[in-house]
Coordinates of C-alpha atoms and ligand atoms in Angstrom, one line a residue:
X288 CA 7.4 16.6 12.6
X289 CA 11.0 17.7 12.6
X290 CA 13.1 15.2 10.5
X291 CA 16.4 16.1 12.4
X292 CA 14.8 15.5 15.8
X293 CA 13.4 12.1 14.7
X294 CA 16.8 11.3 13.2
X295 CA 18.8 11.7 16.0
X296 CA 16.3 9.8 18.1
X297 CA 16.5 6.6 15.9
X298 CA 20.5 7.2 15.0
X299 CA 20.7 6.8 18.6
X300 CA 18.2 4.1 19.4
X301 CA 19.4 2.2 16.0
X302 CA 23.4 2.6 16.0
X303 CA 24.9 1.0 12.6
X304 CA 21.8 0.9 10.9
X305 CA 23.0 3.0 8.1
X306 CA 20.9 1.5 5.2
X307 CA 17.8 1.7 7.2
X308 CA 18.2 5.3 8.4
X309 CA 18.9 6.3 4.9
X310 CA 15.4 4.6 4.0
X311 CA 13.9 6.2 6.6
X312 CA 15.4 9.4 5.7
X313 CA 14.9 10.1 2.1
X314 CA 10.5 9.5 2.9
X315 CA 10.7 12.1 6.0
X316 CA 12.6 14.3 4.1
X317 CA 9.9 14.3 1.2
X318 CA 6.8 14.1 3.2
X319 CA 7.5 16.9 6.2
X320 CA 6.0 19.8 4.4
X321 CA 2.3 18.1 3.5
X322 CA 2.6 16.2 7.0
X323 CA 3.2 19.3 8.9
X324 CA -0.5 20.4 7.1
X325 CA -2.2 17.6 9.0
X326 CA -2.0 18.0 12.9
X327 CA -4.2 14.8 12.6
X328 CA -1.0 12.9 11.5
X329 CA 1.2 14.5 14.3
X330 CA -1.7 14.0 17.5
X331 CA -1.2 10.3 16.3
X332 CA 2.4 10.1 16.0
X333 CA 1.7 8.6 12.7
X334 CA 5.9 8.7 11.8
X335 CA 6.7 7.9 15.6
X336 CA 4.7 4.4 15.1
X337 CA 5.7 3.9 11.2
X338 CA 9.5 4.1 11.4
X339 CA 9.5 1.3 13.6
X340 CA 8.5 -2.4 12.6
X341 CA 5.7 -4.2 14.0
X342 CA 8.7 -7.3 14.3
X343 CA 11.3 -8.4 13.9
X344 CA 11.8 -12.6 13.7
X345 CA 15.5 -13.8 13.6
X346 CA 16.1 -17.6 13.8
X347 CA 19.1 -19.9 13.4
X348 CA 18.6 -22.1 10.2
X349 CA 21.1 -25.0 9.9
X350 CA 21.6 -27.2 7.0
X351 CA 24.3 -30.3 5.9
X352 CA 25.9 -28.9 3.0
X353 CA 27.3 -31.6 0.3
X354 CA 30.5 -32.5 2.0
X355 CA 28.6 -33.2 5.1
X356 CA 29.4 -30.4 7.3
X357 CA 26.9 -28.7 9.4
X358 CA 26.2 -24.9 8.3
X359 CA 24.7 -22.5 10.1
X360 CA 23.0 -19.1 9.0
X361 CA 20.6 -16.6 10.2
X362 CA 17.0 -16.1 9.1
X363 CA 15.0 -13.4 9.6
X364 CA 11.7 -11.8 8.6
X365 CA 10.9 -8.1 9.5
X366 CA 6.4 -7.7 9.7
X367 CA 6.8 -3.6 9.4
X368 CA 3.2 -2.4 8.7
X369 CA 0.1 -4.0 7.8
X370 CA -2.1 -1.1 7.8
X371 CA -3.3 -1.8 4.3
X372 CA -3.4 -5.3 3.9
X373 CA -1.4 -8.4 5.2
X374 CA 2.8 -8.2 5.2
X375 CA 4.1 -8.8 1.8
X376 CA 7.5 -8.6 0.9
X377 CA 10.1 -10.5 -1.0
X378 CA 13.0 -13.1 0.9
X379 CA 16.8 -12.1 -0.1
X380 CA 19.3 -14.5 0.4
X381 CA 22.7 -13.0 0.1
X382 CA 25.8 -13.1 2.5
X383 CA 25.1 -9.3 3.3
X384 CA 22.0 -9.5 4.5
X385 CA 21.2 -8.1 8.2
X386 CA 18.1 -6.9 9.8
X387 CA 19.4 -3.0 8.9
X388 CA 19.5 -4.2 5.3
X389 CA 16.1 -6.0 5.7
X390 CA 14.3 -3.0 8.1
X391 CA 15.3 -0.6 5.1
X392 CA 13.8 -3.1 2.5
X393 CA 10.8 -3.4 4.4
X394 CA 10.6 0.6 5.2
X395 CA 10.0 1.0 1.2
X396 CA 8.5 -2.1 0.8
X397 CA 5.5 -0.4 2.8
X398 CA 5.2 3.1 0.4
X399 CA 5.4 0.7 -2.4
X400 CA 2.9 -1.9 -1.9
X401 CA 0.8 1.5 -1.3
X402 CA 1.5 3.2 -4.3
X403 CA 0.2 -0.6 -6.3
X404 CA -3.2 0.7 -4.8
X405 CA -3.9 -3.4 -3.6
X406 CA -4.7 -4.5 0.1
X407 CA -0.6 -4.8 0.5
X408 CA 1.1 -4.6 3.7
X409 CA 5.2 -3.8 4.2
X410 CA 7.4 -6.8 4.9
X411 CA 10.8 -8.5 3.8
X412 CA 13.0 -11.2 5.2
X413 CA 15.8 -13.0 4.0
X414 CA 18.9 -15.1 5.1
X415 CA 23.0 -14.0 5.2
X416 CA 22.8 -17.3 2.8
X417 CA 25.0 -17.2 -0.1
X418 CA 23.5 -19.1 -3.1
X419 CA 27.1 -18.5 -5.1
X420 CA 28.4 -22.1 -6.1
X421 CA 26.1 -24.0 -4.0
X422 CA 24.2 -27.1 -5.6
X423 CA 21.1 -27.8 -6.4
X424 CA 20.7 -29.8 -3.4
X425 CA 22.1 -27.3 -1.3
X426 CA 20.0 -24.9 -1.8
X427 CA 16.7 -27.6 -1.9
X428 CA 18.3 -28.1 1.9
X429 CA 18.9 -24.9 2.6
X430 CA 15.0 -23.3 1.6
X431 CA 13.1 -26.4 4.1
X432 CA 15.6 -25.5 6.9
X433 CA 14.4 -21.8 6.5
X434 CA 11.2 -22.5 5.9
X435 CA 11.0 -24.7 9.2
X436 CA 11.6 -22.3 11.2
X437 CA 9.6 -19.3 9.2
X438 CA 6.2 -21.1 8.1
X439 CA 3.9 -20.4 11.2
X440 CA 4.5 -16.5 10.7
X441 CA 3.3 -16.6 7.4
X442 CA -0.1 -17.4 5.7
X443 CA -2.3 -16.2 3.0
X444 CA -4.1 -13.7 5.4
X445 CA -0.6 -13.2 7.5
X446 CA 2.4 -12.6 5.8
X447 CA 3.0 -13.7 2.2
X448 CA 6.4 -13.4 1.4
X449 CA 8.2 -13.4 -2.5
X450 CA 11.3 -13.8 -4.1
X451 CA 14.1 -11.0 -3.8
X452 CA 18.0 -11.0 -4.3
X453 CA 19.0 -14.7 -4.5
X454 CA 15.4 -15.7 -4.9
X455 CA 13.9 -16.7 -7.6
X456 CA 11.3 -19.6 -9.2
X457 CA 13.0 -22.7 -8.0
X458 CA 13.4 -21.5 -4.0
X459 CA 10.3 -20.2 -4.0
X460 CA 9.3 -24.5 -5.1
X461 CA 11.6 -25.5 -1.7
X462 CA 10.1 -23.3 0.5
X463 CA 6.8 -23.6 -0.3
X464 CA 7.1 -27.5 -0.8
X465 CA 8.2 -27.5 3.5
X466 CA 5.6 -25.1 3.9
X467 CA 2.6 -26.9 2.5
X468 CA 4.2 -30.1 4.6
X469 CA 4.3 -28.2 7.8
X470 CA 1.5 -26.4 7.7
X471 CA -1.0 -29.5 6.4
X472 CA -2.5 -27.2 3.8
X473 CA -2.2 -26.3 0.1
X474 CA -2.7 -22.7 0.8
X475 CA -1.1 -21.1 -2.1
X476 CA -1.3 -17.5 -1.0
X477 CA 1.1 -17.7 1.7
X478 CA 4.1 -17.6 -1.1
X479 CA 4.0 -15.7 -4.5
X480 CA 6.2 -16.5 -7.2
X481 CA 5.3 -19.8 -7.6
X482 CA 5.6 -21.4 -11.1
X483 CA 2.5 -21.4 -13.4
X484 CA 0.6 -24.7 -12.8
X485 CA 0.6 -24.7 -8.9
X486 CA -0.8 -21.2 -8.1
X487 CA 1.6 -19.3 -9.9
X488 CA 0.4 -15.8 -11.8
X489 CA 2.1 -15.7 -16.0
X490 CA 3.6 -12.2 -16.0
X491 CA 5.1 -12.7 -12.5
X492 CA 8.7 -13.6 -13.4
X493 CA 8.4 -10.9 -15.9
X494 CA 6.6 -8.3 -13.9
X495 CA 9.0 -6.4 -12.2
X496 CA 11.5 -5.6 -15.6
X497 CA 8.4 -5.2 -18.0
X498 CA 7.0 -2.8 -14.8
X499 CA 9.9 -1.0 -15.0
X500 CA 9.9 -0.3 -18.6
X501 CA 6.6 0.7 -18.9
X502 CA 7.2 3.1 -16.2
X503 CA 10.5 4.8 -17.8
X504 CA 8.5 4.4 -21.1
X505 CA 6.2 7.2 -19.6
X506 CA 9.2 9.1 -18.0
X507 CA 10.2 9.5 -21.8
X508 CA 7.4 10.3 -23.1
X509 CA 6.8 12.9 -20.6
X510 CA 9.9 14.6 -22.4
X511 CA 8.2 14.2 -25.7
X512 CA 10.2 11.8 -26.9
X513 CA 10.5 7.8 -27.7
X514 CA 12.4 4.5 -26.8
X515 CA 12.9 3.7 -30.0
X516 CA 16.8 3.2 -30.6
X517 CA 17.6 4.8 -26.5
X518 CA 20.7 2.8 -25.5
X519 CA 20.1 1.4 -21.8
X520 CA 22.5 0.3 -19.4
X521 CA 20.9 -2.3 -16.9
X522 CA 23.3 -3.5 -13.8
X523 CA 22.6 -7.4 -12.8
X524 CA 21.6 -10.2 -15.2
X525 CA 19.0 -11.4 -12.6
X526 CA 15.7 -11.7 -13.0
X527 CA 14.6 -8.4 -12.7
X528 CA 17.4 -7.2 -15.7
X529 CA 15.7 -10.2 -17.4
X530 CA 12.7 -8.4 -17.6
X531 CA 13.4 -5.3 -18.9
X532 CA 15.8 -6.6 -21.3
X533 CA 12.9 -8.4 -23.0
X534 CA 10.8 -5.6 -22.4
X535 CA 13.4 -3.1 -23.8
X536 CA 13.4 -4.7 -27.2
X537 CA 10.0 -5.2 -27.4
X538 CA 9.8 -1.2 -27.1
X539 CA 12.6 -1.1 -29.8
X540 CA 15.2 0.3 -27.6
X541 CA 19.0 -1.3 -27.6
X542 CA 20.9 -2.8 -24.2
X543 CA 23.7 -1.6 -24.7
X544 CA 25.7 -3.1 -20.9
X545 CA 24.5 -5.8 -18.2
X546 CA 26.6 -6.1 -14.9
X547 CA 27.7 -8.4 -12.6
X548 CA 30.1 -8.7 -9.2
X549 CA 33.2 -9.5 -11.7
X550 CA 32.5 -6.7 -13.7
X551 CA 30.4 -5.0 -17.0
X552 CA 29.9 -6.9 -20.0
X553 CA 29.4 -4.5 -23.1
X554 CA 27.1 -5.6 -25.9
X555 CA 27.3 -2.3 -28.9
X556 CA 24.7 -3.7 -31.2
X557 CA 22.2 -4.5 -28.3
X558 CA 21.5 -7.5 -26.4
X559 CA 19.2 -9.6 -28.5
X560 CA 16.1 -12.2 -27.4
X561 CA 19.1 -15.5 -27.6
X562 CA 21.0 -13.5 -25.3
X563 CA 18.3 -12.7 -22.8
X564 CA 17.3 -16.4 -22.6
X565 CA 21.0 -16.6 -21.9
X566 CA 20.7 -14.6 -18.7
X567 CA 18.4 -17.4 -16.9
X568 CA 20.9 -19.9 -17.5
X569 CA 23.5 -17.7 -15.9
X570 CA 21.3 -17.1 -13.2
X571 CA 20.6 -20.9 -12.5
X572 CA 24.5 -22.2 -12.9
X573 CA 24.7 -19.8 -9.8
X574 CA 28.2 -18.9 -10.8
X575 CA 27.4 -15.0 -11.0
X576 CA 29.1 -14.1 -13.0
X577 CA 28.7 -11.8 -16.2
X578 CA 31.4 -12.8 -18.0
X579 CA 29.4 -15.8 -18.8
X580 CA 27.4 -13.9 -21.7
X581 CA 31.1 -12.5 -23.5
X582 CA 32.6 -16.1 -23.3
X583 CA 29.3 -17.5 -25.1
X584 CA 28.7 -14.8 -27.2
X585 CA 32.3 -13.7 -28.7
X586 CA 32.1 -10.7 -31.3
X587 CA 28.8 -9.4 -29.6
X588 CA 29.3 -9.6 -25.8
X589 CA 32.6 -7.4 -24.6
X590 CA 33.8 -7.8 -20.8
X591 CA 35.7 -5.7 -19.0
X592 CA 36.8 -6.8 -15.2
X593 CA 36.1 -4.4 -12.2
X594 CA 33.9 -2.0 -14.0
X595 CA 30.6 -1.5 -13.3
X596 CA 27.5 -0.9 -16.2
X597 CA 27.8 3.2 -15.0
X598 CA 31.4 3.1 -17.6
X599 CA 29.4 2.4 -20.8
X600 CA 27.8 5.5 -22.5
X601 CA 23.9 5.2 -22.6
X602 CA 21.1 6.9 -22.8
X603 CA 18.8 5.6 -19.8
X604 CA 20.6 4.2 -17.0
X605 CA 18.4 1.3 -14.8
X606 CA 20.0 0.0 -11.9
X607 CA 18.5 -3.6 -11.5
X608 CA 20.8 -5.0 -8.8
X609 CA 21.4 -4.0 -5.5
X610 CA 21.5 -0.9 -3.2
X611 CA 24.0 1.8 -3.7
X612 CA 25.2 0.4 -6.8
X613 CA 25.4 4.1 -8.3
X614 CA 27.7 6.1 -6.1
X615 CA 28.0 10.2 -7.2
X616 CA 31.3 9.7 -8.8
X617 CA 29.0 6.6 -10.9
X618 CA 26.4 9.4 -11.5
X619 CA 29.0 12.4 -12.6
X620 CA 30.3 9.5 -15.1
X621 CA 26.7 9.3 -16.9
X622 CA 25.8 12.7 -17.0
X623 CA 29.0 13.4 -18.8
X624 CA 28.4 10.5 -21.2
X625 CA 25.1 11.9 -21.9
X626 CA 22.9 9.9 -19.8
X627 CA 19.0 11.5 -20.0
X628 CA 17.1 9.7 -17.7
X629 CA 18.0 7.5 -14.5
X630 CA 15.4 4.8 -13.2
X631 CA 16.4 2.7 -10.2
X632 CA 14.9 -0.3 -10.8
X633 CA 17.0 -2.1 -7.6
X634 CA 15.6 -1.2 -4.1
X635 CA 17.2 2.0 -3.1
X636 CA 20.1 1.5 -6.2
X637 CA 21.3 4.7 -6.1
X638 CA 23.5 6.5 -3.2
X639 CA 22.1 10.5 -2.1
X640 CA 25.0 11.5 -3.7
X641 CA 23.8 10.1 -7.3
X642 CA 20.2 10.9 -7.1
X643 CA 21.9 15.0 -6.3
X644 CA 23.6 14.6 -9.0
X645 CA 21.0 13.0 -11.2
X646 CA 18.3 16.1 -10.1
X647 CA 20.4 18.4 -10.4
X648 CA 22.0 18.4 -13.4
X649 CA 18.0 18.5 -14.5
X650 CA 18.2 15.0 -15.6
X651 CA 14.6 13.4 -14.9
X652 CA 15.1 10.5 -11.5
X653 CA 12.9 8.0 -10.8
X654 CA 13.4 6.0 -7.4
X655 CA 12.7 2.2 -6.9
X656 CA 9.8 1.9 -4.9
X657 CA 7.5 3.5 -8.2
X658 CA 10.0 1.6 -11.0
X659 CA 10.1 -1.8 -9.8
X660 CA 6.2 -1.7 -7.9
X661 CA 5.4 -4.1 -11.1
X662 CA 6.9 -6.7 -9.5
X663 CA 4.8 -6.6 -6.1
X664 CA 1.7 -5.9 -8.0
X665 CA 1.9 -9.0 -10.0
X666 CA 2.4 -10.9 -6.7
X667 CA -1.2 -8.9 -5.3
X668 CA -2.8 -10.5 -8.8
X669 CA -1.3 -13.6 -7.8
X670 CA -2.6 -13.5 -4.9
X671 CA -6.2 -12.7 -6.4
X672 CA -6.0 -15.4 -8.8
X673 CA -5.2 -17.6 -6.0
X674 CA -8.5 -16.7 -3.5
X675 CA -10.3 -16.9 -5.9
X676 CA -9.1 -20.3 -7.9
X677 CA -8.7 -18.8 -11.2
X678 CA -5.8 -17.9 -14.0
X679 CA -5.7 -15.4 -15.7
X680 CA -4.1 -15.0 -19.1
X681 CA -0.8 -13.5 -19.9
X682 CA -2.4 -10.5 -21.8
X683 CA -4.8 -10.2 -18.6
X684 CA -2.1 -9.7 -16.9
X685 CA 0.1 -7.4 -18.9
X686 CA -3.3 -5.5 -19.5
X687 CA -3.5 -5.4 -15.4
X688 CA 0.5 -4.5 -15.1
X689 CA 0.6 -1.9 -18.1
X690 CA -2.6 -0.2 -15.8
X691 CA -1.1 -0.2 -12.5
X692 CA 2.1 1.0 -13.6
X693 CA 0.7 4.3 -15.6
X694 CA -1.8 4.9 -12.1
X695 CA 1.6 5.1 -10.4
X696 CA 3.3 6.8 -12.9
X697 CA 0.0 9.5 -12.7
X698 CA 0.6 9.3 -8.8
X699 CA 4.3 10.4 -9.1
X700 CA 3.6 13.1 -10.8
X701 CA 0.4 14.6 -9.3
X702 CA 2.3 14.7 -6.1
X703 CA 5.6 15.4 -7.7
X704 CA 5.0 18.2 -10.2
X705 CA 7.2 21.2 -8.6
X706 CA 6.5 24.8 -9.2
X707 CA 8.7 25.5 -12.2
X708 CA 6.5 22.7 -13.6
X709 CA 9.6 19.9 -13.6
X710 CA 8.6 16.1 -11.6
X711 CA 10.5 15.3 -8.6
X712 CA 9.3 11.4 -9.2
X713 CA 11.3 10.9 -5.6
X714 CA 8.9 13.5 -3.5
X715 CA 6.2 12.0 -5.5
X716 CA 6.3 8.4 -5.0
X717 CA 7.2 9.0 -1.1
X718 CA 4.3 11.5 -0.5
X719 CA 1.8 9.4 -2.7
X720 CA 2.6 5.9 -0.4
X721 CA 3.1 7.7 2.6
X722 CA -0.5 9.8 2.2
X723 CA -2.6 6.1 1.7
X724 CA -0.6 4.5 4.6
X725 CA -1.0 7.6 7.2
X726 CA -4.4 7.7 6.2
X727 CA -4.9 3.6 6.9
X728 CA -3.2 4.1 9.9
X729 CA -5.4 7.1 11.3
X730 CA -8.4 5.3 10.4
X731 CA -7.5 2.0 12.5
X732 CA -6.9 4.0 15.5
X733 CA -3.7 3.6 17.9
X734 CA -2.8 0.0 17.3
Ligands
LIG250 O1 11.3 -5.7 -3.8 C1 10.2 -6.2 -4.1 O2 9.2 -5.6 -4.3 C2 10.2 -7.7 -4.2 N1 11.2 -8.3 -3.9 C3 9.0 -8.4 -4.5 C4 8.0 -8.5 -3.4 C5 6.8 -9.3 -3.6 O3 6.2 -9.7 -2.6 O4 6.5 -9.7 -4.7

């Protein structure tokens, strides 16, 4: 393979899809040097076939919002690869979202799922919905009208998709309330993140920040060192900053900033439990903003307007919102406040720029698709628990998580470890998916 040529060839097939290509990118670039060793790999055009989805669905989904007007949005779901197991893949609903945005969430969706080491295909989907001041209703409305048109593409054995950006416990109720109407079975599987009592896993709301802790936990003590007393800067309040908040304390360290659209919110002392439970009703008044947690916590919680969680000195830095949230100039910022580790917890948080930065200033990076692969995996024990009508406990769980997490953490660094003996955790994680996939792929013949 020759990353440039393949580039230009999908730049110019895919114009505009700059998210997508940057996806696509930052695995080819990784992986080119052990493909190029396996002329099995390049006889099947194992990259040719893998850059390109399996489909794509797009659908109009339209809804009555409260004053009565008609709205009308786009749906999609993007089926990418299912060499390892069926689709699986979280729903984002957020006014940005495009199939570029979705085909590049999918892309890493695939390595990542891999890197779990469960039967996990690569999907996502989402909506250009915005959940920001809609009701309770609306958004009830909004989920069946989606889920009308998405439920016979997805099934236990099909496509099981998840929460994502704009995503959480209750839509995941709505959409699989329609779908369990529409499809005249209670087949749990075909949705993860459900609440615990109708198929949902304990651990799963938690999975993806207590995953991500446990991962930078090991980044840490690669370095000899400890979380106890590490200030951390986590961007979001969301469910997935929820997590590692909680987890963060547990492992004594002190967050130190949260982030939202409006701005950063600056806690000195550390954000404490009262605080975190804070964060889920901030999430469900759908007001998103951050300046929620200094107006109910006065004295603890500090805003600022317009500045992002990158602006507050800290020791780790865990982007847990969106992509490109960490721009270079972001990156430069930390690294001259001292910053000694950077995990993206958010799909694809950090711009090239940043990551350069990050690496080469020597500081250890970690990329999304290992950091936040707790969250996934918890939706494959879901998943078990549901095949096989059981529940486990939340320490079965954890235990399962905390297990899954350190295998990928080994992963990244058996593939990662460069010569002067330092861990490139980004060539890691993309060699360590990509091999299990390309392997899959070989095996199934040209399908
Ligand atoms: O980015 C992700 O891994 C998710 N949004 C969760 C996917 C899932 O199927 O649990």
């Amino acid at each position: 393979m020759n990353v440039q040529t393949i580039m230009t060839n999908l730049e110019a097939k895919h114009p505009g899809e700059k998210e997508y290509l940057q996806a696509v990118r930052e695995v080819l670039e990784s992986v080119e040097e052990v493909y190029n060793q396996h002329p099995e790999f390049e006889k099947a055009k194992i990259v040719e076939r893998l850059v390109e989805p399996d489909r794509v669905f797009t659908f109009r989904v339209v809804w009555v919002d409260d004053q009565g007007e008609v709205r009308t949005n786009l749906g999609y779901r993007v089926q990418y690869n299912a060499a390892l197991g069926a689709y699986k893949g979280g729903l984002r609903f957020h006014p940005a979202v495009n199939v570029s945005m979705l085909k590049f969430l999918g892309f890493e969706q695939i390595f990542k799922n891999a890197l779990t080491n469960l039967p996990l295909g690569g999907g996502k989907g989402g909506a250009d919905f915005d959940p920001t001041g809609k009701s309770d209703g609306e958004i009830m409305r909004f989920c069946h009208a989606f889920m009308y048109e998405l439920w016979r593409n997805i099934g236990a054995d099909q496509d099981s998709p998840a929460g994502d950006v704009g995503v959480g416990g209750r839509e995941i109720g709505y959409l699989y309330g329609m779908y369990k109407k529409l499809a005249r079975e209670h087949s749990t599987g075909a949705l993860t993140g459900k609440s615990y009592g109708w198929g949902g896993s304990l651990i799963r709301p938690e999975a993806t920040g207590f995953g991500a802790m446990y991962y930078v936990n090991r980044m840490v003590k690669q370095a000899n060192d400890t979380m106890e007393g590490k200030k951390i800067a986590l961007s979001g309040f969301g469910n997935v900053a929820w997590g590692a908040a909680t987890k963060a304390i547990e492992l004594g360290a002190k967050v130190v900033a949260i982030s939202g659209p409006d701005g950063v919110c600056e806690i000195p002392e550390g954000i404490t439990m009262e605080m975190v439970d804070y964060m889920l009703e901030m999430r469900a008044s759908n007001r998103n903003k951050v300046q929620d947690m200094a107006d109910k916590f006065p004295g603890k919680a500090f805003f600022t307007a317009g500045k992002k969680a990158w602006s507050v000195k800290c020791d780790i830095a865990c982007p847990c919102a969106f992509q490109n949230e960490m721009n270079e100039d972001d990156a430069k910022e930390l690294l001259a406040n001292g910053v000694q580790y950077v995990a993206e917890v958010s799909n694809m948080g950090c711009q090239p720029g940043a990551i350069a930065a990050v690496q080469n200033a020597g500081i250890p990076f970690a990329p999304g698709k290992a950091v936040n692969a707790g969250g996934v995996a918890t939706s494959g024990l879901e998943i078990c628990q549901n095949a096989g009508h059981i529940s486990w406990t939340a320490e079965e769980v954890d235990a399962k998580l905390q297990k899954i997490m350190n295998d990928i953490y080994d992963l990244c660094v058996e593939y990662g470890k460069e010569a002067d003996g330092s861990i490139n955790y980004v060539k890691g994680a993309n060699i360590a998916g990509f091999m299990r996939v390309a392997k899959a792929m070989l095996a199934q013949g040209i399908v």
